[in-house]
Coordinates of N, CA and C in Angstrom, one line a residue:
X1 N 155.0 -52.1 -136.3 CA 155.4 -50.8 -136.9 C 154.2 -49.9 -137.0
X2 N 153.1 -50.1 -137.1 CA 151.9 -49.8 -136.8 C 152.3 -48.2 -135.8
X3 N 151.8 -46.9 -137.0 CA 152.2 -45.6 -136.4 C 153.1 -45.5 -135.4
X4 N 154.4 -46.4 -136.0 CA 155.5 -45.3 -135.8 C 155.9 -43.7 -136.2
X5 N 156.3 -42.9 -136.0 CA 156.9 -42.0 -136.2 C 158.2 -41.9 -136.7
X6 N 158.0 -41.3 -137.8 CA 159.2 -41.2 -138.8 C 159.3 -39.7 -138.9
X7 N 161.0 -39.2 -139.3 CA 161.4 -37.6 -139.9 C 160.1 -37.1 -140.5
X8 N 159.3 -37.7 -141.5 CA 158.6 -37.5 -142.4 C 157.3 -37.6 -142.3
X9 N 156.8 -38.0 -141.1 CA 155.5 -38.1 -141.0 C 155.1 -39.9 -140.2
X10 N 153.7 -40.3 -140.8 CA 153.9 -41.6 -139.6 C 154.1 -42.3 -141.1
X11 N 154.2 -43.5 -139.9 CA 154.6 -44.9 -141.3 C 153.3 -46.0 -141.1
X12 N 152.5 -46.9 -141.8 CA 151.6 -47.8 -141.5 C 152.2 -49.2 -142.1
X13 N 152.3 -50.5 -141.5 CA 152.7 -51.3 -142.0 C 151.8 -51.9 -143.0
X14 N 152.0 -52.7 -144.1 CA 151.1 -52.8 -145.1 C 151.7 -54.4 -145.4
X15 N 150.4 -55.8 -145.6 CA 151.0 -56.9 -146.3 C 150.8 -57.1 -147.2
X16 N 151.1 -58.0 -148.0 CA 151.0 -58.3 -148.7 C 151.2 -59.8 -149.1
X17 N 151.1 -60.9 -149.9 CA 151.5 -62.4 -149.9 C 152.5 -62.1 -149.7
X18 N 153.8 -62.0 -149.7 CA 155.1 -62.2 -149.2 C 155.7 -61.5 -148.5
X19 N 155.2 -60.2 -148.1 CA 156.2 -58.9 -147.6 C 155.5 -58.4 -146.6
X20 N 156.1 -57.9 -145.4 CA 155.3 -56.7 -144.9 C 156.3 -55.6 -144.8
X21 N 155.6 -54.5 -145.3 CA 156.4 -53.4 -145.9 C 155.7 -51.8 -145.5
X22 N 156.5 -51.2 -144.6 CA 156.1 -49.7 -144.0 C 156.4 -49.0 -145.1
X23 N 155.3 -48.2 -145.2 CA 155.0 -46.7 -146.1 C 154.4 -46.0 -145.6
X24 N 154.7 -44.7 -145.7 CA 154.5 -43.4 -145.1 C 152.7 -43.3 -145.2
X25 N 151.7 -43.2 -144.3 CA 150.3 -43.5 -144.6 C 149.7 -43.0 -145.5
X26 N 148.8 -43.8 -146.2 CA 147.9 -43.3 -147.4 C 148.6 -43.6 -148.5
X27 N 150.2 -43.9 -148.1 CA 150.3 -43.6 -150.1 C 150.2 -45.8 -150.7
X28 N 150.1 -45.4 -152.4 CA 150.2 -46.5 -152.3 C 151.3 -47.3 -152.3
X29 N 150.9 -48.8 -152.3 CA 152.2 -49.9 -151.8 C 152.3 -50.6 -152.6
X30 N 152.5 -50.3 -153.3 CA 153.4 -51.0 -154.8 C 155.1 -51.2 -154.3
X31 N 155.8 -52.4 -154.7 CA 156.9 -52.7 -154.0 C 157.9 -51.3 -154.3
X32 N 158.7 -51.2 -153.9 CA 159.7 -49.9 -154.2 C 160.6 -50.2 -155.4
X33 N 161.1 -51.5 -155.7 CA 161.9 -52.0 -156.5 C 161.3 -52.1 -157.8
X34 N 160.3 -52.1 -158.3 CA 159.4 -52.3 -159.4 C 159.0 -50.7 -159.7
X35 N 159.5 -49.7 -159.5 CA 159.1 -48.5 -159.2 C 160.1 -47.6 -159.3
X36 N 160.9 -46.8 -160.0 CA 162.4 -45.9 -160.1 C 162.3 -44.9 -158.7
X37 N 160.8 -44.5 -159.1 CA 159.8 -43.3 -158.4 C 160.3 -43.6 -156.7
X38 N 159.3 -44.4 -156.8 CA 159.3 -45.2 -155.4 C 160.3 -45.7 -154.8
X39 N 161.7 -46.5 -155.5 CA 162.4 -47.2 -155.0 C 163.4 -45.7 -154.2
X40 N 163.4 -44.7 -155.1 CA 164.2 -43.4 -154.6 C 163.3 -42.8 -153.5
X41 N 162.0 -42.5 -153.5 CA 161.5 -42.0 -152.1 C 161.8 -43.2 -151.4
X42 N 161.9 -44.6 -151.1 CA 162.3 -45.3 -149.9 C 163.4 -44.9 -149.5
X43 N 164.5 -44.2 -150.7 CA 165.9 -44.4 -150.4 C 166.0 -43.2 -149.4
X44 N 165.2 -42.3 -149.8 CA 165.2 -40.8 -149.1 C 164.5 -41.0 -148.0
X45 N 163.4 -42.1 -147.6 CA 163.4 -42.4 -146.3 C 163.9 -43.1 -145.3
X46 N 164.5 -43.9 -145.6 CA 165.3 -44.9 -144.9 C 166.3 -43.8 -144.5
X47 N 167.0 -42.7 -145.6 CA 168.2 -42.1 -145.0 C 167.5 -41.2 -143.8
X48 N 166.1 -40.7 -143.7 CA 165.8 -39.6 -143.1 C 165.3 -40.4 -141.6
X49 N 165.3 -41.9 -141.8 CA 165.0 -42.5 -140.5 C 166.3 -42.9 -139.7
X50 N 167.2 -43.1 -140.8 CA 168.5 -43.2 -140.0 C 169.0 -42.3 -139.4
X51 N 169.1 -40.9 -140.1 CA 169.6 -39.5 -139.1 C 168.8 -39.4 -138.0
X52 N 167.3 -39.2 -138.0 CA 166.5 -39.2 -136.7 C 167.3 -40.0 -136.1
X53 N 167.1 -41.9 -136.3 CA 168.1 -42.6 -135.1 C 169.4 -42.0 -134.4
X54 N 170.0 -41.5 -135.2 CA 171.2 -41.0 -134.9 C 170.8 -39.5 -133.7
X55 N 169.9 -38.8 -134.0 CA 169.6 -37.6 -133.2 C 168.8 -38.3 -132.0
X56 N 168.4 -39.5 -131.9 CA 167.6 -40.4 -131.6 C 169.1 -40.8 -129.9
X57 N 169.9 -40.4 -130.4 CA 171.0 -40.9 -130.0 C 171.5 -42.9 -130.1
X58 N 170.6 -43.4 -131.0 CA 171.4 -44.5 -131.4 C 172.8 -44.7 -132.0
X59 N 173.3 -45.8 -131.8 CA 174.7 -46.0 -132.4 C 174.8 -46.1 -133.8
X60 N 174.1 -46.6 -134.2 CA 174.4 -46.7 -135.6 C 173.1 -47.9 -135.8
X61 N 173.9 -48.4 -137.6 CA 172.9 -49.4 -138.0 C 173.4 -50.4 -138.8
X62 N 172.9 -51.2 -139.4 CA 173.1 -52.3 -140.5 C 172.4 -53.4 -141.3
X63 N 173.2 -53.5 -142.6 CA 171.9 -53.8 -142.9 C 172.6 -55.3 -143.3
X64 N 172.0 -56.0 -144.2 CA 172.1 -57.4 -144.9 C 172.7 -57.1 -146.2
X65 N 173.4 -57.9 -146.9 CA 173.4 -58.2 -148.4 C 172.3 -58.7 -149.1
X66 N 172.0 -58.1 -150.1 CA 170.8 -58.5 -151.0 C 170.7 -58.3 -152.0
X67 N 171.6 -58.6 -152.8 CA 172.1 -58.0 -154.3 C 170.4 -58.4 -154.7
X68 N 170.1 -58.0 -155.8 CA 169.1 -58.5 -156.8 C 167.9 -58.3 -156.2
X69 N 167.5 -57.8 -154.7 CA 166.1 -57.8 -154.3 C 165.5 -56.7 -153.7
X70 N 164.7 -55.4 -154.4 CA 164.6 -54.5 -153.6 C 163.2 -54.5 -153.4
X71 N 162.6 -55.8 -152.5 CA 161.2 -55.8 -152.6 C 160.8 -55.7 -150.7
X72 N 159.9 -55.1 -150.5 CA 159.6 -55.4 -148.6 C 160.9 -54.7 -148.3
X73 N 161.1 -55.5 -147.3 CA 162.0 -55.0 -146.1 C 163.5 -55.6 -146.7
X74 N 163.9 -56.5 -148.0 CA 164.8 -56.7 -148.5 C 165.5 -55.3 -149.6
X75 N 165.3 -54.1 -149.0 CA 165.8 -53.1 -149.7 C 167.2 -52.8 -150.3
X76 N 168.1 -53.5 -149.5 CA 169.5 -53.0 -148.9 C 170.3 -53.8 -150.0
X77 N 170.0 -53.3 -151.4 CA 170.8 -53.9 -152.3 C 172.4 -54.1 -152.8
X78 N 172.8 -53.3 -152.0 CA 174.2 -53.4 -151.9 C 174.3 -52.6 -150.4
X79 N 174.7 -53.1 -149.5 CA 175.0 -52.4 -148.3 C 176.4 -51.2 -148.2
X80 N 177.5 -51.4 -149.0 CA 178.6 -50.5 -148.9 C 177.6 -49.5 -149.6
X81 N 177.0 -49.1 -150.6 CA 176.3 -48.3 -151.0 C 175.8 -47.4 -150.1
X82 N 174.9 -48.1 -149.4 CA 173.8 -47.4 -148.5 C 174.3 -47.4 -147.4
X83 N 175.5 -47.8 -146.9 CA 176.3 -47.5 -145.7 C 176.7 -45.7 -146.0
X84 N 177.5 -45.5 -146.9 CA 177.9 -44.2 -147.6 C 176.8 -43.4 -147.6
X85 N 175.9 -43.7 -148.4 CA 174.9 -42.8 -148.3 C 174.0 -42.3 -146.8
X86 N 174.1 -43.6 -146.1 CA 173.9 -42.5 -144.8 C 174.3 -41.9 -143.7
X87 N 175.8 -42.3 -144.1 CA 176.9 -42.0 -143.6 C 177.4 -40.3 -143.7
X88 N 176.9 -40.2 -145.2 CA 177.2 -38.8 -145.8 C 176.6 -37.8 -145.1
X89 N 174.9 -38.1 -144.4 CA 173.9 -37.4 -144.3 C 174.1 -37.2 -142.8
X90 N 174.8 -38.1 -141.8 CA 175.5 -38.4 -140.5 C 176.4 -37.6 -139.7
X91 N 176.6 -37.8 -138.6 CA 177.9 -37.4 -137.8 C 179.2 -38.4 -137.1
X92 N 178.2 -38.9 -136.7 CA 178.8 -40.3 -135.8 C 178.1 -42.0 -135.9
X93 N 176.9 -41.7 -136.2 CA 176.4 -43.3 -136.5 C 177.5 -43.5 -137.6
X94 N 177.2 -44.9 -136.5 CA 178.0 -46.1 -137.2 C 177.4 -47.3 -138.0
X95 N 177.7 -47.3 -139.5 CA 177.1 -48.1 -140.6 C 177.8 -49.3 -140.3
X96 N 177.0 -50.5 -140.9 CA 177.5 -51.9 -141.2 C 177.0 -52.7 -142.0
X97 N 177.4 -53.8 -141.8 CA 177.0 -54.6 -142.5 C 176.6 -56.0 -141.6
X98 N 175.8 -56.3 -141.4 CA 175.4 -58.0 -140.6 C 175.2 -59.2 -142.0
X99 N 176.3 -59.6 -142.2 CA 175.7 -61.0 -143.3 C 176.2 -60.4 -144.9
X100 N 177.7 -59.8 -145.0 CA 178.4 -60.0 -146.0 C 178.9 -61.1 -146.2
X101 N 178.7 -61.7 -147.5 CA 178.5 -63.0 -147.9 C 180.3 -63.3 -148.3
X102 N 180.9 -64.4 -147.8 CA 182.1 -64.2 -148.3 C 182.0 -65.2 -148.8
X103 N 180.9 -65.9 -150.2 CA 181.2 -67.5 -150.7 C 181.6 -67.0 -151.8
X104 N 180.4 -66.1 -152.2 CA 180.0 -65.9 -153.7 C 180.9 -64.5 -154.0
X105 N 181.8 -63.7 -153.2 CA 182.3 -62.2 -153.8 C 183.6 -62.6 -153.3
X106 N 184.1 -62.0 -153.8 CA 186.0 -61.4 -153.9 C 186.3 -60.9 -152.5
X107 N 186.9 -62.3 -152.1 CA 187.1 -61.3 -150.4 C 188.1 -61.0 -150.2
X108 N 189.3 -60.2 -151.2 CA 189.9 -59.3 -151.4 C 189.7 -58.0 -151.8
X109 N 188.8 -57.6 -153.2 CA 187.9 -56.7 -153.2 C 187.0 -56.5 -151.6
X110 N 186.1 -57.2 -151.5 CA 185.4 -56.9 -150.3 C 186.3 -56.5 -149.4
X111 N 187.1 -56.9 -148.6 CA 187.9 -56.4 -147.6 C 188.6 -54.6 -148.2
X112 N 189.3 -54.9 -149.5 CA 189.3 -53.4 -149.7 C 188.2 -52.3 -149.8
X113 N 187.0 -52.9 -150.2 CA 185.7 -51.9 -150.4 C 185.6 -51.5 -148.6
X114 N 185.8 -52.4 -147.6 CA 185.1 -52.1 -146.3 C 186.5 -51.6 -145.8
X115 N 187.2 -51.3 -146.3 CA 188.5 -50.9 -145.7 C 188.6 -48.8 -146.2
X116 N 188.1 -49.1 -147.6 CA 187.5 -47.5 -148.1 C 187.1 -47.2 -147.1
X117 N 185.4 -48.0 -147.0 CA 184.1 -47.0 -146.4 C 184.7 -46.8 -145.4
X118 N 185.3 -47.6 -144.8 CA 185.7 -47.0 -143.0 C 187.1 -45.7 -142.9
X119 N 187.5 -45.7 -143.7 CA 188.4 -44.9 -144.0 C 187.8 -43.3 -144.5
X120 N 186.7 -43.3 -145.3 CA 185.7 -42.3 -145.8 C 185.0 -42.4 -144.9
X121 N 184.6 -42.5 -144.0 CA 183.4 -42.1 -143.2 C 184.0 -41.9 -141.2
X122 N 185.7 -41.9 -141.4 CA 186.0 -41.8 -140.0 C 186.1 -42.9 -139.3
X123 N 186.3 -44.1 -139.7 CA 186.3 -45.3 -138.9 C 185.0 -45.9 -138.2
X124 N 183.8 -45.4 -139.1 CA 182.1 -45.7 -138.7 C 181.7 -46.7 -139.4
X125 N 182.4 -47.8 -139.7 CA 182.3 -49.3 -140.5 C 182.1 -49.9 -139.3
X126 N 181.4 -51.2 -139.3 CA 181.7 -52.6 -139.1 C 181.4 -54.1 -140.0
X127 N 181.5 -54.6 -139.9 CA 181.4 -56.4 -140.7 C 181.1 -57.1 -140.1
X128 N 180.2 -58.2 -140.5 CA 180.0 -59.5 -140.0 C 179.6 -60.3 -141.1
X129 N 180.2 -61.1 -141.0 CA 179.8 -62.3 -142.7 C 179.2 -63.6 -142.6
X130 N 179.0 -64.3 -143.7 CA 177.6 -65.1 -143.8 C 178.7 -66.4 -144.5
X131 N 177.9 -66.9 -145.0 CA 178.1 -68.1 -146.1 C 177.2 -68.1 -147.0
X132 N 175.9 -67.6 -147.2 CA 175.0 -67.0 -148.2 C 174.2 -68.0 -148.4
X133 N 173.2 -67.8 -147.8 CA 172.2 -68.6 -148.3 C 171.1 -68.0 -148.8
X134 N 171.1 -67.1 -149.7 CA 170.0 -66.4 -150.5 C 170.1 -67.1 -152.0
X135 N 169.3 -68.0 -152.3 CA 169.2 -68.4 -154.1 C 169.4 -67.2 -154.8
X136 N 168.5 -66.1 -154.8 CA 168.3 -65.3 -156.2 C 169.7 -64.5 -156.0
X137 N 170.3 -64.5 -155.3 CA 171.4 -63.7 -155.9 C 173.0 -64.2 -155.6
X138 N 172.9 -65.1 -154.6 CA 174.4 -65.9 -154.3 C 174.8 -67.0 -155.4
X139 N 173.6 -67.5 -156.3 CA 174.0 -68.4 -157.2 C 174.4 -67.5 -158.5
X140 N 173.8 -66.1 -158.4 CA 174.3 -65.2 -159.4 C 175.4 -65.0 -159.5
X141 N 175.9 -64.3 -158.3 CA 177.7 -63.9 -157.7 C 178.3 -64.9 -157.4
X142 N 178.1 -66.1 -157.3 CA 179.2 -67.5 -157.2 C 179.0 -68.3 -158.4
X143 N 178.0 -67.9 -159.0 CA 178.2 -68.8 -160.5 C 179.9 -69.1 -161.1
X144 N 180.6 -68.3 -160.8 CA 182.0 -68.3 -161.8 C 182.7 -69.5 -161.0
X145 N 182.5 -69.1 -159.7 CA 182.8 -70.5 -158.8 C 182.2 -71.5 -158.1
X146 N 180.9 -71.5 -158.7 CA 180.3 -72.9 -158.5 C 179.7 -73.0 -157.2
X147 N 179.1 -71.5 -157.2 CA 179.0 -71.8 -155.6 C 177.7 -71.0 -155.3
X148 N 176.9 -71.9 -154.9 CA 175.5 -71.5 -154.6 C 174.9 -71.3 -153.2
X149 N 173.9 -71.1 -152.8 CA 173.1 -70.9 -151.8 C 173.3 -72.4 -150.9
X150 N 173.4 -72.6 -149.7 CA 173.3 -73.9 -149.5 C 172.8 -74.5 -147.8
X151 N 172.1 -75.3 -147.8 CA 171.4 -75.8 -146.5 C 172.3 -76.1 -146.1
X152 N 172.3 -76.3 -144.6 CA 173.1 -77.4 -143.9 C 172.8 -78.6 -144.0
X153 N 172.6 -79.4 -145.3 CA 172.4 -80.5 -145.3 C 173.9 -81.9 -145.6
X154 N 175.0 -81.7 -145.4 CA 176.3 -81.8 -145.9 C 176.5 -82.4 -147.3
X155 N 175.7 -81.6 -148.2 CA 175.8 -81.6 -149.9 C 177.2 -81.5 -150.2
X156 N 177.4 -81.8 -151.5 CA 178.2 -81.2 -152.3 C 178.4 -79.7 -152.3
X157 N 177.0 -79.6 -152.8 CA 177.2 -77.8 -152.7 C 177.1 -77.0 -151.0
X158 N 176.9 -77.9 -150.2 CA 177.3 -77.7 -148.8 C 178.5 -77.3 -148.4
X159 N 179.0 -78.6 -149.2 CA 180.9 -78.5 -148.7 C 181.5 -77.3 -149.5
X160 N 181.1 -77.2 -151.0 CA 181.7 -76.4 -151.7 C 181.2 -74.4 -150.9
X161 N 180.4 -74.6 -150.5 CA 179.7 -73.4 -150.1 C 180.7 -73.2 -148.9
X162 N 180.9 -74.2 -147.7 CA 181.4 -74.5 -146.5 C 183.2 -73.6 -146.7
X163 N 183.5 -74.1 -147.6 CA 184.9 -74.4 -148.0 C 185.5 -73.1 -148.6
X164 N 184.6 -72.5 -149.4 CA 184.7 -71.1 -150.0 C 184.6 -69.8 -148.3
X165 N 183.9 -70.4 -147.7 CA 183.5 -69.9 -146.4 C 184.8 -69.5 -145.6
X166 N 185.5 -70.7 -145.4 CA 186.7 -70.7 -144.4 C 187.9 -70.0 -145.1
X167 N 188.2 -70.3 -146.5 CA 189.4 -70.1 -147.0 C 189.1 -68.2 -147.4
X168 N 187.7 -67.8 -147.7 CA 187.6 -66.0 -147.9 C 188.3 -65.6 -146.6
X169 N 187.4 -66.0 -145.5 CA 187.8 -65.3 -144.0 C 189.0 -65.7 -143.5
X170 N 189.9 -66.8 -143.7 CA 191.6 -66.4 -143.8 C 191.8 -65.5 -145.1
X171 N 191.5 -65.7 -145.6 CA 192.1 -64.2 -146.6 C 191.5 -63.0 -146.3
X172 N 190.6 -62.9 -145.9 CA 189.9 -61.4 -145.5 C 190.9 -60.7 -144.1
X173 N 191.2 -61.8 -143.0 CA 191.3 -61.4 -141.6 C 192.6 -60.8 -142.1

């Protein structure tokens, strides 16, 4: 990422022990999530990199689920959120989602939430879903059902993860 070009000027990649994380050059790199300041200027750049893509003539974009982590390149704390929001700023890109988790959330709700956004934004949705294997926040949102992050190692909480997996996406489809 090293002087790319962004709406806003260039971007420099920056590490850190666990992240590597673009910010606009010179400023400092303190995570964006730790920061109200900061976590809103990422928000306003991310949207200002996505319209370029789009004038860029890309299709669109998408991002990951990541409830609970706005640190590095894990920004995308709720993706129906930040689908809308750069949807609003848009014409024709198309928002998504890669890796909606259908263990740990309501995949009744969820299918209505992505049934909204595509409905509010022109039919510029798409989905693809997971089985969740993020600890810090799939054991948060499955807690009520018992349902955690899980390896392919054929655990208990493998099967229970597995199983929550199959039965959301017959109820979603």
């Amino acid at each position: 990422m090293n002087d790319q070009l962004h709406a806003g000027g260039r971007l420099h990649e920056v590490q850190d022990s666990r992240h590597s994380i673009c910010t606009p050059a010179g400023e400092d790199t303190q995570l964006g999530g730790r920061d109200p300041a900061r976590f809103n200027k990422m928000m306003h750049t991310m949207r200002d990199q996505m319209v370029l893509a789009e004038e860029l003539d890309n299709d669109g974009f998408c991002l990951t689920e990541r409830h609970m982590q706005v640190e590095g390149v894990e920004c995308a704390t709720n993706p129906l959120f930040w689908n809308m929001y750069v949807a609003q700023r848009s014409k024709n890109f198309k928002v998504g989602q890669l890796g909606r988790n259908l263990t740990a959330m309501n995949p009744i709700k969820t299918a209505e939430d992505i049934a909204m956004l595509d409905h509010m934004t022109g039919g510029r949705v798409f989905a693809g879903f997971s089985r969740g294997n993020t600890p810090r926040w799939t054991a948060t949102m499955g807690q009520y059902l018992d349902i955690t992050s899980a390896e392919s190692d054929k655990s208990k909480a493998y099967q229970r993860n597995r199983h929550a997996l199959y039965e959301n996406w017959r109820l979603i489809k």
